[in-house]
Each structure stands twice: as C-alpha cells, then as structure tokens.
PDB file of C-alpha atoms in Angstrom:
ATOM      1  CA  LEU A   1     122.493  84.310 113.420  1.00 73.00           C
ATOM      2  CA  LEU A   2     121.591  86.729 110.619  1.00 82.00           C
ATOM      3  CA  ASP A   3     122.409  89.707 112.838  1.00 83.00           C
ATOM      4  CA  PHE A   4     118.795  90.811 113.256  1.00 86.00           C
ATOM      5  CA  GLU A   5     117.509  92.046 116.595  1.00 82.00           C
ATOM      6  CA  VAL A   6     114.269  90.104 117.078  1.00 84.00           C
ATOM      7  CA  LEU A   7     111.400  91.728 118.960  1.00 83.00           C
ATOM      8  CA  ILE A   8     108.323  89.705 119.857  1.00 83.00           C
ATOM      9  CA  CYS A   9     104.933  91.144 120.735  1.00 83.00           C
ATOM     10  CA  ASP A  10     101.818  89.188 121.615  1.00 79.00           C
ATOM     11  CA  PRO A  11      99.277  90.437 124.157  1.00 81.00           C
ATOM     12  CA  ARG A  12      97.888  86.944 124.772  1.00 79.00           C
ATOM     13  CA  THR A  13      99.112  85.870 128.215  1.00 74.00           C
ATOM     14  CA  GLU A  14      99.875  82.302 127.131  1.00 76.00           C
ATOM     15  CA  PHE A  15     102.589  83.627 124.795  1.00 71.00           C
ATOM     16  CA  VAL A  16     104.276  86.115 127.135  1.00 69.00           C
ATOM     17  CA  TYR A  17     106.531  83.656 128.960  1.00 68.00           C
ATOM     18  CA  GLY A  18     109.193  81.232 127.850  1.00 66.00           C
ATOM     19  CA  TRP A  19     111.188  83.374 125.428  1.00 64.00           C
ATOM     20  CA  ALA A  20     114.888  82.841 125.958  1.00 62.00           C
ATOM     21  CA  GLU A  21     116.791  86.105 125.665  1.00 63.00           C
ATOM     22  CA  GLN A  22     118.892  84.812 122.778  1.00 60.00           C
ATOM     23  CA  GLN A  23     115.671  84.204 120.776  1.00 70.00           C
ATOM     24  CA  GLY A  24     114.495  87.796 120.997  1.00 78.00           C
ATOM     25  CA  ARG A  25     113.244  90.555 123.238  1.00 79.00           C
ATOM     26  CA  PHE A  26     109.601  90.594 124.286  1.00 79.00           C
ATOM     27  CA  VAL A  27     107.760  93.902 123.786  1.00 81.00           C
ATOM     28  CA  PRO A  28     104.636  94.097 125.981  1.00 81.00           C
ATOM     29  CA  GLY A  29     101.297  95.510 124.841  1.00 83.00           C
ATOM     30  CA  MET A  30      99.211  95.448 121.703  1.00 87.00           C
ATOM     31  CA  PRO A  31     101.068  94.878 118.413  1.00 87.00           C
ATOM     32  CA  ASP A  32     100.087  98.237 116.885  1.00 88.00           C
ATOM     33  CA  ASP A  33     101.392 100.018 119.979  1.00 88.00           C
ATOM     34  CA  ALA A  34     104.578  97.937 119.808  1.00 88.00           C
ATOM     35  CA  VAL A  35     105.148  98.979 116.189  1.00 89.00           C
ATOM     36  CA  LEU A  36     104.889 102.611 117.278  1.00 89.00           C
ATOM     37  CA  SER A  37     107.094 102.117 120.334  1.00 89.00           C
ATOM     38  CA  ILE A  38     110.021 100.547 118.474  1.00 87.00           C
ATOM     39  CA  GLN A  39     110.397 103.601 116.222  1.00 86.00           C
ATOM     40  CA  THR A  40     110.644 101.804 112.907  1.00 89.00           C
ATOM     41  CA  ASP A  41     113.098 102.937 110.258  1.00 90.00           C
ATOM     42  CA  GLU A  42     114.308 101.740 106.843  1.00 93.00           C
ATOM     43  CA  ARG A  43     116.218  98.885 108.553  1.00 92.00           C
ATOM     44  CA  THR A  44     113.086  97.454 110.186  1.00 92.00           C
ATOM     45  CA  ALA A  45     111.189  94.348 109.080  1.00 93.00           C
ATOM     46  CA  ILE A  46     107.778  93.684 110.641  1.00 93.00           C
ATOM     47  CA  VAL A  47     105.972  90.361 110.362  1.00 93.00           C
ATOM     48  CA  ALA A  48     102.486  89.544 111.693  1.00 91.00           C
ATOM     49  CA  LEU A  49     102.206  85.880 112.631  1.00 88.00           C
ATOM     50  CA  THR A  50      99.156  85.364 114.869  1.00 85.00           C
ATOM     51  CA  HIS A  51      96.471  84.545 112.243  1.00 81.00           C
ATOM     52  CA  ASP A  52      94.188  86.826 114.313  1.00 84.00           C
ATOM     53  CA  PRO A  53      93.039  89.837 112.266  1.00 84.00           C
ATOM     54  CA  ARG A  54      92.208  91.752 115.460  1.00 83.00           C
ATOM     55  CA  LEU A  55      95.914  91.674 116.329  1.00 85.00           C
ATOM     56  CA  ASP A  56      97.625  91.436 112.950  1.00 89.00           C
ATOM     57  CA  ASP A  57      95.590  93.972 110.987  1.00 90.00           C
ATOM     58  CA  MET A  58      95.984  96.735 113.555  1.00 89.00           C
ATOM     59  CA  ALA A  59      99.743  96.196 113.625  1.00 92.00           C
ATOM     60  CA  LEU A  60      99.820  96.100 109.822  1.00 94.00           C
ATOM     61  CA  LEU A  61      97.903  99.390 109.576  1.00 92.00           C
ATOM     62  CA  THR A  62     100.656 101.018 111.607  1.00 92.00           C
ATOM     63  CA  ALA A  63     103.536  99.120 109.994  1.00 94.00           C
ATOM     64  CA  LEU A  64     102.476  99.799 106.403  1.00 95.00           C
ATOM     65  CA  ASP A  65     102.519 103.535 107.070  1.00 92.00           C
ATOM     66  CA  SER A  66     106.022 103.272 108.571  1.00 93.00           C
ATOM     67  CA  PRO A  67     109.400 103.408 106.823  1.00 94.00           C
ATOM     68  CA  ALA A  68     109.999  99.672 107.497  1.00 94.00           C
ATOM     69  CA  PHE A  69     111.641  98.032 104.474  1.00 94.00           C
ATOM     70  CA  TYR A  70     109.595  94.847 104.882  1.00 95.00           C
ATOM     71  CA  VAL A  71     106.065  94.297 106.183  1.00 96.00           C
ATOM     72  CA  GLY A  72     104.548  90.845 105.892  1.00 94.00           C
ATOM     73  CA  ALA A  73     101.807  88.639 107.289  1.00 94.00           C
ATOM     74  CA  LEU A  74     101.484  84.891 107.596  1.00 91.00           C
ATOM     75  CA  GLY A  75      98.523  83.353 105.798  1.00 90.00           C
ATOM     76  CA  SER A  76      97.296  81.618 102.675  1.00 89.00           C
ATOM     77  CA  ARG A  77      96.715  83.392  99.371  1.00 91.00           C
ATOM     78  CA  VAL A  78      92.982  83.564 100.118  1.00 94.00           C
ATOM     79  CA  ASN A  79      93.533  84.990 103.608  1.00 92.00           C
ATOM     80  CA  SER A  80      96.151  87.419 102.291  1.00 93.00           C
ATOM     81  CA  GLN A  81      93.635  88.760  99.759  1.00 94.00           C
ATOM     82  CA  LYS A  82      90.978  89.084 102.480  1.00 94.00           C
ATOM     83  CA  ARG A  83      93.502  90.926 104.637  1.00 94.00           C
ATOM     84  CA  ARG A  84      94.212  93.386 101.821  1.00 96.00           C
ATOM     85  CA  GLU A  85      90.475  94.008 101.421  1.00 95.00           C
ATOM     86  CA  ASN A  86      90.086  94.558 105.178  1.00 93.00           C
ATOM     87  CA  LEU A  87      93.002  97.003 105.238  1.00 94.00           C
ATOM     88  CA  ALA A  88      91.412  98.956 102.370  1.00 95.00           C
ATOM     89  CA  GLN A  89      88.111  99.105 104.287  1.00 94.00           C
ATOM     90  CA  LEU A  90      90.042 100.436 107.284  1.00 91.00           C
ATOM     91  CA  GLY A  91      91.260 103.314 105.108  1.00 93.00           C
ATOM     92  CA  LEU A  92      94.782 102.233 104.183  1.00 94.00           C
ATOM     93  CA  SER A  93      95.930 103.544 100.797  1.00 95.00           C
ATOM     94  CA  GLU A  94      96.487 101.277  97.794  1.00 95.00           C
ATOM     95  CA  ALA A  95     100.165 102.216  97.804  1.00 95.00           C
ATOM     96  CA  ALA A  96     100.543 101.157 101.443  1.00 95.00           C
ATOM     97  CA  ILE A  97      98.636  97.906 100.853  1.00 96.00           C
ATOM     98  CA  ALA A  98     100.891  97.140  97.866  1.00 95.00           C
ATOM     99  CA  ARG A  99     103.860  97.088 100.267  1.00 95.00           C
ATOM    100  CA  LEU A 100     102.386  94.098 102.145  1.00 96.00           C
ATOM    101  CA  HIS A 101     104.171  90.797 101.617  1.00 95.00           C
ATOM    102  CA  GLY A 102     101.681  87.990 101.898  1.00 92.00           C
ATOM    103  CA  PRO A 103     101.732  85.130 101.774  1.00 91.00           C
ATOM    104  CA  ILE A 104     105.147  85.609 103.311  1.00 92.00           C
ATOM    105  CA  GLY A 105     108.259  83.746 102.278  1.00 92.00           C
ATOM    106  CA  LEU A 106     109.835  82.417  99.143  1.00 94.00           C
ATOM    107  CA  HIS A 107     108.288  79.318  97.603  1.00 91.00           C
ATOM    108  CA  ILE A 108     110.493  76.424  98.698  1.00 92.00           C
ATOM    109  CA  GLY A 109     107.722  73.883  99.321  1.00 91.00           C
ATOM    110  CA  SER A 110     107.660  74.689 103.045  1.00 89.00           C
ATOM    111  CA  HIS A 111     105.638  72.418 105.319  1.00 88.00           C
ATOM    112  CA  SER A 112     107.158  72.630 108.788  1.00 92.00           C
ATOM    113  CA  PRO A 113     107.433  75.739 110.996  1.00 89.00           C
ATOM    114  CA  ALA A 114     111.228  75.688 110.559  1.00 93.00           C
ATOM    115  CA  GLU A 115     110.906  75.580 106.753  1.00 94.00           C
ATOM    116  CA  ILE A 116     108.359  78.420 106.803  1.00 92.00           C
ATOM    117  CA  ALA A 117     110.728  80.465 108.983  1.00 91.00           C
ATOM    118  CA  LEU A 118     113.587  79.756 106.567  1.00 94.00           C
ATOM    119  CA  SER A 119     111.518  80.858 103.552  1.00 95.00           C
ATOM    120  CA  LEU A 120     110.426  84.031 105.401  1.00 94.00           C
ATOM    121  CA  LEU A 121     113.963  84.957 106.409  1.00 94.00           C
ATOM    122  CA  ALA A 122     115.194  84.274 102.871  1.00 95.00           C
ATOM    123  CA  GLU A 123     112.584  86.709 101.557  1.00 95.00           C
ATOM    124  CA  ILE A 124     113.456  89.353 104.153  1.00 95.00           C
ATOM    125  CA  VAL A 125     117.173  89.068 103.364  1.00 95.00           C
ATOM    126  CA  ALA A 126     116.459  89.270  99.614  1.00 95.00           C
ATOM    127  CA  VAL A 127     114.378  92.437 100.058  1.00 95.00           C
ATOM    128  CA  LYS A 128     117.002  93.922 102.415  1.00 94.00           C
ATOM    129  CA  ASN A 129     119.686  93.256  99.817  1.00 94.00           C
ATOM    130  CA  GLY A 130     117.642  94.805  96.997  1.00 93.00           C
ATOM    131  CA  ILE A 131     116.937  91.581  95.138  1.00 91.00           C
ATOM    132  CA  ALA A 132     113.816  91.717  92.961  1.00 83.00           C
ATOM    133  CA  LEU A 133     111.476  88.933  93.984  1.00 80.00           C
ATOM    134  CA  LYS A 134     110.123  86.700  91.264  1.00 71.00           C
ATOM    135  CA  GLN A 135     106.829  84.877  91.383  1.00 53.00           C
ATOM    136  CA  LYS A 136     106.738  83.180  94.752  1.00 56.00           C
ATOM    137  CA  LYS A 137     104.654  80.146  93.922  1.00 54.00           C
ATOM    138  CA  PRO A 138     104.202  78.461  90.562  1.00 48.00           C
ATOM    139  CA  ALA A 139     100.817  78.998  88.945  1.00 46.00           C
ATOM    140  CA  GLU A 140      98.358  76.160  89.394  1.00 48.00           C
ATOM    141  CA  GLY A 141      98.957  73.309  86.962  1.00 45.00           C
ATOM    142  CA  THR A 142     102.613  74.073  86.246  1.00 39.00           C
TER     143      THR A 142
END
C-alpha cells in the first residue's frame, strides 16, 4: 500500500511457503546472497527480522556496505548493541555500523506484530522522506 516492492528471504524451509504474491516476492538462498542479488541502490531499504545472528548479521554486513538508504534489524536495545559489537568484530567500519537502525521503528508503544510493523514502516518512510529522527524511546524514568 506504500508502493514498496517487498522481497522476502529466509533460507529456513518452514518459512519458504505460504507467501501470497501480493505480500511480496520470495528470494531464495541465504540473506547475504539475496542482498547482493537484488542490486541495492539508494531507493532500497533492508530489514533483518529473524533474531538469528547467523542469518541477520551476514546480511547486515553486506547491506551496510551497500547504497541502501535504510538498513535495520529487529531486536531489543541490548541485542542491538551486541549486534553492533559483533559487526565490528567481523571487520565492519564504524561509519557503516553507524548506519544501522536498531532497535527498528519509531517509539509508539508497540506490542503486537502489526504495531511493530507500523512503527518500522513509519521510520522507513521518515528516513526516505529526509525527516530527521528524534530519540526513539524516552529515557528510563521519564
């Protein structure tokens, strides 16, 4: 509905089937290979959603060195910090790591998958439209 072409990649067999064509196009293979195969450009947003660092981090390594305008990964603040540390250990530059959005989404008090998706898409649209993002989540105790 937002005029994005949605591509889905997950090498786990239990997630390969059941995607209706109107939901998105399935790209087979490993996520890092999929990022390379789609030929990212400045109109590309890439989001890692599996919670599995073996899948997400390899895709992020490739995505963060691409011209994609948005690269994000699902996870808590603690896991997002661990992910950044892992990416640094894998040799990714500080500048590339700084491009990573995580935790993804704008703070709207999301609890359900639909609300999380809404907050993520709102963040992607804001970045696409050149809107400076403010603090995503209030500091503890405020």
